[in-house]
Coordinates of C-alpha atoms and ligand atoms in Angstrom, one line a residue:
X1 CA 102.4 17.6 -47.8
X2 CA 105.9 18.7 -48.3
X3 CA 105.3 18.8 -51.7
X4 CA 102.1 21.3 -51.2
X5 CA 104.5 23.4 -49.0
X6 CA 107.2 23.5 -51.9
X7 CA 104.7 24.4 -54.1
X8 CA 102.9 27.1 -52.3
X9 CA 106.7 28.2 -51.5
X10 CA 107.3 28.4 -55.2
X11 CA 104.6 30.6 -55.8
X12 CA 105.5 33.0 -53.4
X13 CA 108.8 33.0 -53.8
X14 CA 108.3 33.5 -57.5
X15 CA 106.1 36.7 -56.6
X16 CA 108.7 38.3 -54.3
X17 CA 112.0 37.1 -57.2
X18 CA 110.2 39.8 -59.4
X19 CA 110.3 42.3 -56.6
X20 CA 114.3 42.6 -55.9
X21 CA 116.8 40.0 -56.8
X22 CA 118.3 40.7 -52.9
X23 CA 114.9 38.7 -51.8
X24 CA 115.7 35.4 -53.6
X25 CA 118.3 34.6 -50.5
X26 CA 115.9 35.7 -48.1
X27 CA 113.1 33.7 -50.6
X28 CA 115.0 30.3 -49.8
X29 CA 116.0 31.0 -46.2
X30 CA 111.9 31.5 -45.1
X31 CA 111.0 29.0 -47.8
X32 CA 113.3 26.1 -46.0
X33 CA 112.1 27.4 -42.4
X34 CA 108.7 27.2 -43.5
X35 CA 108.9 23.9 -45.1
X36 CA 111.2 22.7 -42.4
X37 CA 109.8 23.1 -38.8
X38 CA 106.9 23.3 -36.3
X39 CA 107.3 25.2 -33.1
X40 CA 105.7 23.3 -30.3
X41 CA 105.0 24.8 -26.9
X42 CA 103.4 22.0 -24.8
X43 CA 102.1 21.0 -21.1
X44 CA 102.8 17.6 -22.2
X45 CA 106.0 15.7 -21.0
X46 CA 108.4 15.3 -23.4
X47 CA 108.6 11.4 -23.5
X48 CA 104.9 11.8 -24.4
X49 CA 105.1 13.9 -27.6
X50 CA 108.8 13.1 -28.6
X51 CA 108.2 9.9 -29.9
X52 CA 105.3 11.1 -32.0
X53 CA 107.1 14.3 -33.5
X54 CA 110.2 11.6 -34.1
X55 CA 107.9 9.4 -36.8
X56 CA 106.1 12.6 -38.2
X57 CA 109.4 14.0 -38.8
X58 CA 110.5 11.0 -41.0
X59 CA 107.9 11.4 -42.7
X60 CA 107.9 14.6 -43.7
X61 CA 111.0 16.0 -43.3
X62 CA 109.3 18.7 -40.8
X63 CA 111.6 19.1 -38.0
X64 CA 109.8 19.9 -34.3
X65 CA 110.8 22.2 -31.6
X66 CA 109.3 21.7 -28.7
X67 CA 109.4 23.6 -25.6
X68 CA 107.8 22.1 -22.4
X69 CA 106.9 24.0 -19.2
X70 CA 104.8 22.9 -16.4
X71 CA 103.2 26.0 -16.4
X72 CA 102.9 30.0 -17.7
X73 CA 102.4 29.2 -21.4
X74 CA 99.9 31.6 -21.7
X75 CA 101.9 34.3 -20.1
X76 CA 104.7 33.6 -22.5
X77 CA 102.6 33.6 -25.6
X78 CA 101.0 36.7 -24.6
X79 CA 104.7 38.5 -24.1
X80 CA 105.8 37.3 -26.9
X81 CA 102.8 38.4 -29.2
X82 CA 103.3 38.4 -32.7
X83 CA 106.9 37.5 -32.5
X84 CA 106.2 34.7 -30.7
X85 CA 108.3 31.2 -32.6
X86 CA 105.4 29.2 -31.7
X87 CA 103.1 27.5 -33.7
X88 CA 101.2 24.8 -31.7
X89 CA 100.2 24.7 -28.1
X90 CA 99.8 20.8 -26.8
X91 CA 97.7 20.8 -23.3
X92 CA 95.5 19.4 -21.3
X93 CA 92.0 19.8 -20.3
X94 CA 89.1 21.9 -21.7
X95 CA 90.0 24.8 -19.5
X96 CA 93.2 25.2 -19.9
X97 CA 92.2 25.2 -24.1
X98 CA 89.6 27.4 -23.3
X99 CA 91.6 29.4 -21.7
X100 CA 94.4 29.7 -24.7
X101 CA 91.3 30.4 -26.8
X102 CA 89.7 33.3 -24.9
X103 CA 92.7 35.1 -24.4
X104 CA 93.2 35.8 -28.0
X105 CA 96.1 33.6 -28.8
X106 CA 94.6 30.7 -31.5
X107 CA 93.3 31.0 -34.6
X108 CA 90.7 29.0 -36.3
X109 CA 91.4 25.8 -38.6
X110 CA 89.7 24.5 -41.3
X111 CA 90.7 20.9 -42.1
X112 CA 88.6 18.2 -43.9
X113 CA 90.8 15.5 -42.5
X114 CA 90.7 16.9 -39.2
X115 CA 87.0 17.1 -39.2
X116 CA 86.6 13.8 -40.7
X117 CA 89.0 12.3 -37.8
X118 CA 87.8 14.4 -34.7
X119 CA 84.5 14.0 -33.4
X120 CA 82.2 17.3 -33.4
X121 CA 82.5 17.0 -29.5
X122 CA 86.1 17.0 -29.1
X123 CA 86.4 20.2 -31.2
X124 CA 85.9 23.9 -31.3
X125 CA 83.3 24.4 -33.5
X126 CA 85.4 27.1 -35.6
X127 CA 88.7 25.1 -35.2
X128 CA 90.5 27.0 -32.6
X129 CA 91.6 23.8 -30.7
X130 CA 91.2 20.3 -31.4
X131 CA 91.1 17.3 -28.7
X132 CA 93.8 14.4 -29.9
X133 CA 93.3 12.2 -26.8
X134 CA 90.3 11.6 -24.3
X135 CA 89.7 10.4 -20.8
X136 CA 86.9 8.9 -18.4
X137 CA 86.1 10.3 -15.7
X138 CA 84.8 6.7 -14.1
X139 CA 83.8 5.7 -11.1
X140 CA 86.0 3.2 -8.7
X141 CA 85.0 1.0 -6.2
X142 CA 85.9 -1.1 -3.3
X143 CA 85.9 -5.2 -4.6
X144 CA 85.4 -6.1 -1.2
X145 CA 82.8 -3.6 -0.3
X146 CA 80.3 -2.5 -2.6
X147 CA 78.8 -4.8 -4.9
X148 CA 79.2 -4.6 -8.8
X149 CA 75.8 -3.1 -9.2
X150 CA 75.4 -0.8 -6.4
X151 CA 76.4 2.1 -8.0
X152 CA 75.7 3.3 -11.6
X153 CA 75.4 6.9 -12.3
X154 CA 77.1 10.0 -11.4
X155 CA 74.0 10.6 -9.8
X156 CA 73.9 8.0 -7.3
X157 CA 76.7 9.0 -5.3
X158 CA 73.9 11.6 -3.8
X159 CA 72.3 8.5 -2.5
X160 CA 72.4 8.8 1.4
X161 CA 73.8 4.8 1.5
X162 CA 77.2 6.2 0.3
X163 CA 77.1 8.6 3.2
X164 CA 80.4 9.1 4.4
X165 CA 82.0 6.4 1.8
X166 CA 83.0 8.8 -1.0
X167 CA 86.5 10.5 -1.9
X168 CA 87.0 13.0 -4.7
X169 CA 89.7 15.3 -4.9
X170 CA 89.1 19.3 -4.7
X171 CA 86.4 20.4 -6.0
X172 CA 88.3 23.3 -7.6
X173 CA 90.9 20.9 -9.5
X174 CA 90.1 21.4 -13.3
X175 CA 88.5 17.6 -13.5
X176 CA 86.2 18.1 -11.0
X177 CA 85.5 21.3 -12.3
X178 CA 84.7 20.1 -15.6
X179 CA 82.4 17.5 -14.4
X180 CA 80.4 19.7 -12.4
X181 CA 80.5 22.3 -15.5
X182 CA 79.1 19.0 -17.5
X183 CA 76.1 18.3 -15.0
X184 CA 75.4 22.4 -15.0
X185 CA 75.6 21.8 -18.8
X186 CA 72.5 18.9 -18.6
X187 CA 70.6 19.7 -15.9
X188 CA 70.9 23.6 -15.8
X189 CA 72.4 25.2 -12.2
X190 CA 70.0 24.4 -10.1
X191 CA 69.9 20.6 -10.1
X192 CA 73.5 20.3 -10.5
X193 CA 73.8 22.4 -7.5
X194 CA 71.7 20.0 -5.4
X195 CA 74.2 17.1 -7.3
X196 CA 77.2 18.9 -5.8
X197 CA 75.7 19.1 -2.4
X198 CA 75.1 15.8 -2.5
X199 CA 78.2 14.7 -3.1
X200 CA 79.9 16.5 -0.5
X201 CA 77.2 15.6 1.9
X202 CA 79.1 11.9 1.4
X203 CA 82.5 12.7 1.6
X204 CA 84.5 10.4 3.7
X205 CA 86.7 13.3 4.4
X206 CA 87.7 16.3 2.8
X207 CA 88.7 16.5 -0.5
X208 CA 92.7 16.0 -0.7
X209 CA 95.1 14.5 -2.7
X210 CA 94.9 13.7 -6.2
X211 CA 93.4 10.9 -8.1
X212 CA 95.5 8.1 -7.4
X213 CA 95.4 9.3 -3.4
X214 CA 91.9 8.4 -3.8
X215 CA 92.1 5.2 -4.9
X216 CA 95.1 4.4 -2.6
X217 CA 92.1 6.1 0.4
X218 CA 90.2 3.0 -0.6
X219 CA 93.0 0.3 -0.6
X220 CA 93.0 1.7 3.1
X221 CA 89.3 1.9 4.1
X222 CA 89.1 5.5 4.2
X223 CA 86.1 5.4 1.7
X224 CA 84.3 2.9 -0.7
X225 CA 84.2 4.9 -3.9
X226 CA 86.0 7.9 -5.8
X227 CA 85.9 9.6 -9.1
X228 CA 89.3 9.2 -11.0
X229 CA 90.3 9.6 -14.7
X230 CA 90.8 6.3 -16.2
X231 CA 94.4 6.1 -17.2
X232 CA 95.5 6.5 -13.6
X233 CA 94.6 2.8 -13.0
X234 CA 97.0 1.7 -16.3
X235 CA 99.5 4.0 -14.3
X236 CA 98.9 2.5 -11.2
X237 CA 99.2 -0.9 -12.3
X238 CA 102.8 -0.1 -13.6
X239 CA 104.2 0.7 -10.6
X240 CA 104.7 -2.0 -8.3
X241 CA 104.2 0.2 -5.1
X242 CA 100.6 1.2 -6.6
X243 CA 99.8 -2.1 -7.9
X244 CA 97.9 -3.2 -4.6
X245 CA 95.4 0.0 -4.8
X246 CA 94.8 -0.7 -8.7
X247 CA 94.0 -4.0 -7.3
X248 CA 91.4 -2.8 -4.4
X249 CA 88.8 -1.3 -7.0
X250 CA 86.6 -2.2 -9.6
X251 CA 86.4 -0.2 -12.6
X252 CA 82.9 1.4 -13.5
X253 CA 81.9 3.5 -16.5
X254 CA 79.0 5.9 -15.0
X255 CA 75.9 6.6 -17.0
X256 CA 75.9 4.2 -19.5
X257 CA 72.2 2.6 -19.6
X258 CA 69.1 4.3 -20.6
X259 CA 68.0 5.5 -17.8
X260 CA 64.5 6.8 -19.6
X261 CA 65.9 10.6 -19.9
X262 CA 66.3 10.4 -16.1
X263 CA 69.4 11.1 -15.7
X264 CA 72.4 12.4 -18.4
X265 CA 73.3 9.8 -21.1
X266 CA 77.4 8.4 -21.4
X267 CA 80.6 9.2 -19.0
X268 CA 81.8 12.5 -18.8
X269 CA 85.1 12.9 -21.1
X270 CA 87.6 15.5 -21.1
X271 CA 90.5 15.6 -23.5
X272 CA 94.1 16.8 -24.5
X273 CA 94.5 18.8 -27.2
X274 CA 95.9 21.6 -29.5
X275 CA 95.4 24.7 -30.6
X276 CA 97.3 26.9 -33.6
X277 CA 98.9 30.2 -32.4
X278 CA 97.3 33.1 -33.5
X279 CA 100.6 34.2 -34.9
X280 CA 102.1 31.0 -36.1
X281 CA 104.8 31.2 -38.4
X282 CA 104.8 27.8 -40.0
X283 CA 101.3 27.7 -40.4
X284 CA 101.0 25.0 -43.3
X285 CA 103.7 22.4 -41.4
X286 CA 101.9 22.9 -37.9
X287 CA 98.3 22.0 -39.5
X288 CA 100.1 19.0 -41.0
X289 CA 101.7 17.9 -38.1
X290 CA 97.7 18.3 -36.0
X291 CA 96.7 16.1 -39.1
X292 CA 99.3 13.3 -38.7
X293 CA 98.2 13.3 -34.8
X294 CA 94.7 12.6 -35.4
X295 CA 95.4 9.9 -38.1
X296 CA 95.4 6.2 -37.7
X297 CA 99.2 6.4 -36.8
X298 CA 99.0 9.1 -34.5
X299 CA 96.4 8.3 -33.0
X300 CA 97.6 4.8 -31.8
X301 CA 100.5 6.0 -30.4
X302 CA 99.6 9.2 -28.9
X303 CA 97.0 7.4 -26.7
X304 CA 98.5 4.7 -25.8
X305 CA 101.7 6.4 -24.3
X306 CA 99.4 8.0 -21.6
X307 CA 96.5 5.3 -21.4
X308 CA 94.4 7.5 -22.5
X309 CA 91.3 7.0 -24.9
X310 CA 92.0 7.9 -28.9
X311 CA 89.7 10.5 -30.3
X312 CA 89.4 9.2 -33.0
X313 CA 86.1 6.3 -33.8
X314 CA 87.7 3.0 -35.1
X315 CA 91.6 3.8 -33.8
X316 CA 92.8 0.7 -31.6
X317 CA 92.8 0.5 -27.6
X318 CA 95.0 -1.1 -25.6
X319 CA 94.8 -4.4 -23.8
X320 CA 93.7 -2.9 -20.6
X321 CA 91.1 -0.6 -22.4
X322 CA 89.9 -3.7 -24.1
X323 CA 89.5 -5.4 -20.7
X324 CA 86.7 -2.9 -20.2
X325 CA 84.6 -2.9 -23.2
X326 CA 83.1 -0.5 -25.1
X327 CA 81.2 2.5 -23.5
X328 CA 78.8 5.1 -24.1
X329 CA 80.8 8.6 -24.2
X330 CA 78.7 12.0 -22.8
X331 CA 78.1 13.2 -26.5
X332 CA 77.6 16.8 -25.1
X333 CA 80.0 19.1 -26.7
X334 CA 83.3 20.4 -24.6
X335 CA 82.8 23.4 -25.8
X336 CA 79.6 24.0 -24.1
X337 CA 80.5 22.1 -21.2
X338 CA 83.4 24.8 -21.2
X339 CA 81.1 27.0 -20.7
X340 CA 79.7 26.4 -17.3
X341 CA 83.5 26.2 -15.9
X342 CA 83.2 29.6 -14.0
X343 CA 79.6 28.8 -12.7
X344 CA 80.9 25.1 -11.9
X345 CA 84.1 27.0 -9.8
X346 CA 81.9 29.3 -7.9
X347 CA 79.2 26.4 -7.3
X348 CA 82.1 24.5 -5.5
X349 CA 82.4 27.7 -3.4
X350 CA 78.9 27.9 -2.8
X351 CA 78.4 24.2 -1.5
X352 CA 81.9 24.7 0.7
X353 CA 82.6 21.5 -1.4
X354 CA 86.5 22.1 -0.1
X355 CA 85.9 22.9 3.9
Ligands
FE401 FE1 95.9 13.6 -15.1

């Protein structure tokens, strides 16, 4: 790769030599800032990210910046405009990529190896951001009170026996919110209305807390059975203090039999991912550095740092991952499910999903 950039640095550097001997300084100066660095804004924690910037940098020779805030990215790259230093943005969640996207601020990428690595699903079609980690929205249960195969589909926590044994957190939170948008996406707005109204007909209580306070709700009998994104039981069962709730649940992968076209096929995935600025200044370097992430390598140790899910088919899980077994993935494009994010916002509204 470094070798690509000298070249294609060479080229252009020999076109601008001709122009003014003055530009050969300036030639060198961009061509080693080109070659040199990526620019990273990110709404991923540093210890995340580091570590995989640190190998890709000895590999290449690329050096990364990265930036992190908990928030206002957008706002920033929007000031900023085509000055703006940055070349990737790392985040989380399909709305928040969507988000990046429909404000104006990525542009598209066209990478064999990128395509070849990501599924269709976990992209934007035209390459304006790419998912590099994925996770479950799964069910949990209570070991001691519901039996391993009472429950099996997003759609049976409308059944009335799980009245008033259910906790989710709001219905508003971006997870949620991307379900729902995923059963607007199958079943069209009515029926995933009705699904929503069910669910909140069950609610132990109302929705609070995020998805570890769930699973800690059923350690304390407050409810039976909760929706939670998976690596919050990996994180659980690292901290001594959250061990016991880890311990209170059993683990269960909605949706994954076929249920005769009766109800939506796989668990419901969302993903982190990137996007390339509009704007970005070390284009080349950045799309190498998306590459390394969704190889073997990067793969293995971008997931595993969070417990998440690889995106790529093939790249290795960990133990506890293992522990579950293999499971049939929602196969429904993001980017459609992204979609029905507004509609799935306004639906929680409409059902009082929150009161
Ligand atoms: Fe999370």
């Amino acid at each position: 790769m470094i070798d690509a950039l000298m070249k294609y640095h060479a080229m252009k550097c020999g076109h601008v030599f001709s122009l003014a001997a003055l530009a050969v300084g300036l030639c060198i100066f961009t061509s080693t800032v080109f070659a040199a660095e990526v620019n990273v804004y990110s709404y991923r924690k540093p210890k995340l990210i580091d570590p995989m910037f640190a190998v890709f940098t000895q590999k290449t020779g690329i050096k990364v910046n990265s930036v992190y805030a908990k928030k206002g990215m957008l706002e920033r790259l929007k000031q900023e405009g085509s000055n703006s230093p940055a070349d990737l943005v790392f985040t989380v969640d399909i709305g928040r990529l969507t988000d990046i996207q429909n404000a104006g601020l990525t542009q598209a990428v066209q990478s064999d190896e990128l395509e070849r690595d990501i599924p269709a699903q976990f992209r934007e079609p035209n390459g304006h951001w790419f998912g590099l980690t994925s996770r479950a929205r799964i069910i949990v249960t209570s070991v001691d009170r519901v039996g391993a195969d009472d429950l099996k589909t997003y759609e049976d926590l409308t059944d009335a026996r799980w009245k008033g044994r259910i906790c989710t957190r709001s219905g508003k939170h971006p997870y949620m919110v991307a379900l729902t948008a995923s059963m607007i996406a199958h079943y069209g707005t009515e029926k995933a209305k009705d699904w929503l109204t069910g669910l909140k007909a069950n609610l132990a209580r109302k929705p609070q807390g995020n998805d570890r306070a769930q699973v800690k709700a059923i350690k304390e009998g407050v409810c039976d059975v909760a929706v939670i994104n998976h690596y919050y039981m990996a994180k659980m069962l690292k901290d001594p203090k959250q061990v016991p709730w880890a311990k209170a649940v059993r683990v269960m992968f909605p949706n994954q039999k076929d249920f005769r076209l009766l109800h939506r096929q796989g668990t419901h995935m969302n993903i982190s991912g990137v996007s390339l600025t509009k704007h970005a200044p070390n284009r080349d370097a950045a799309i190498a550095l998306m590459e390394f992430l969704a190889s073997a390598k990067g793969q293995r140790m971008y997931a595993q740092k969070n417990g998440e899910y690889p995106v790529t088919p093939g790249a290795e899980w960990n133990d506890l991952q293992k522990s579950w077994g293999p499971f049939k993935q929602d196969e429904l494009a993001l980017a459609d499910i992204a979609k029905n994010r507004a509609a799935a916002i306004r639906m929680a509204d409409e059902v009082g999903y929150n009161q």
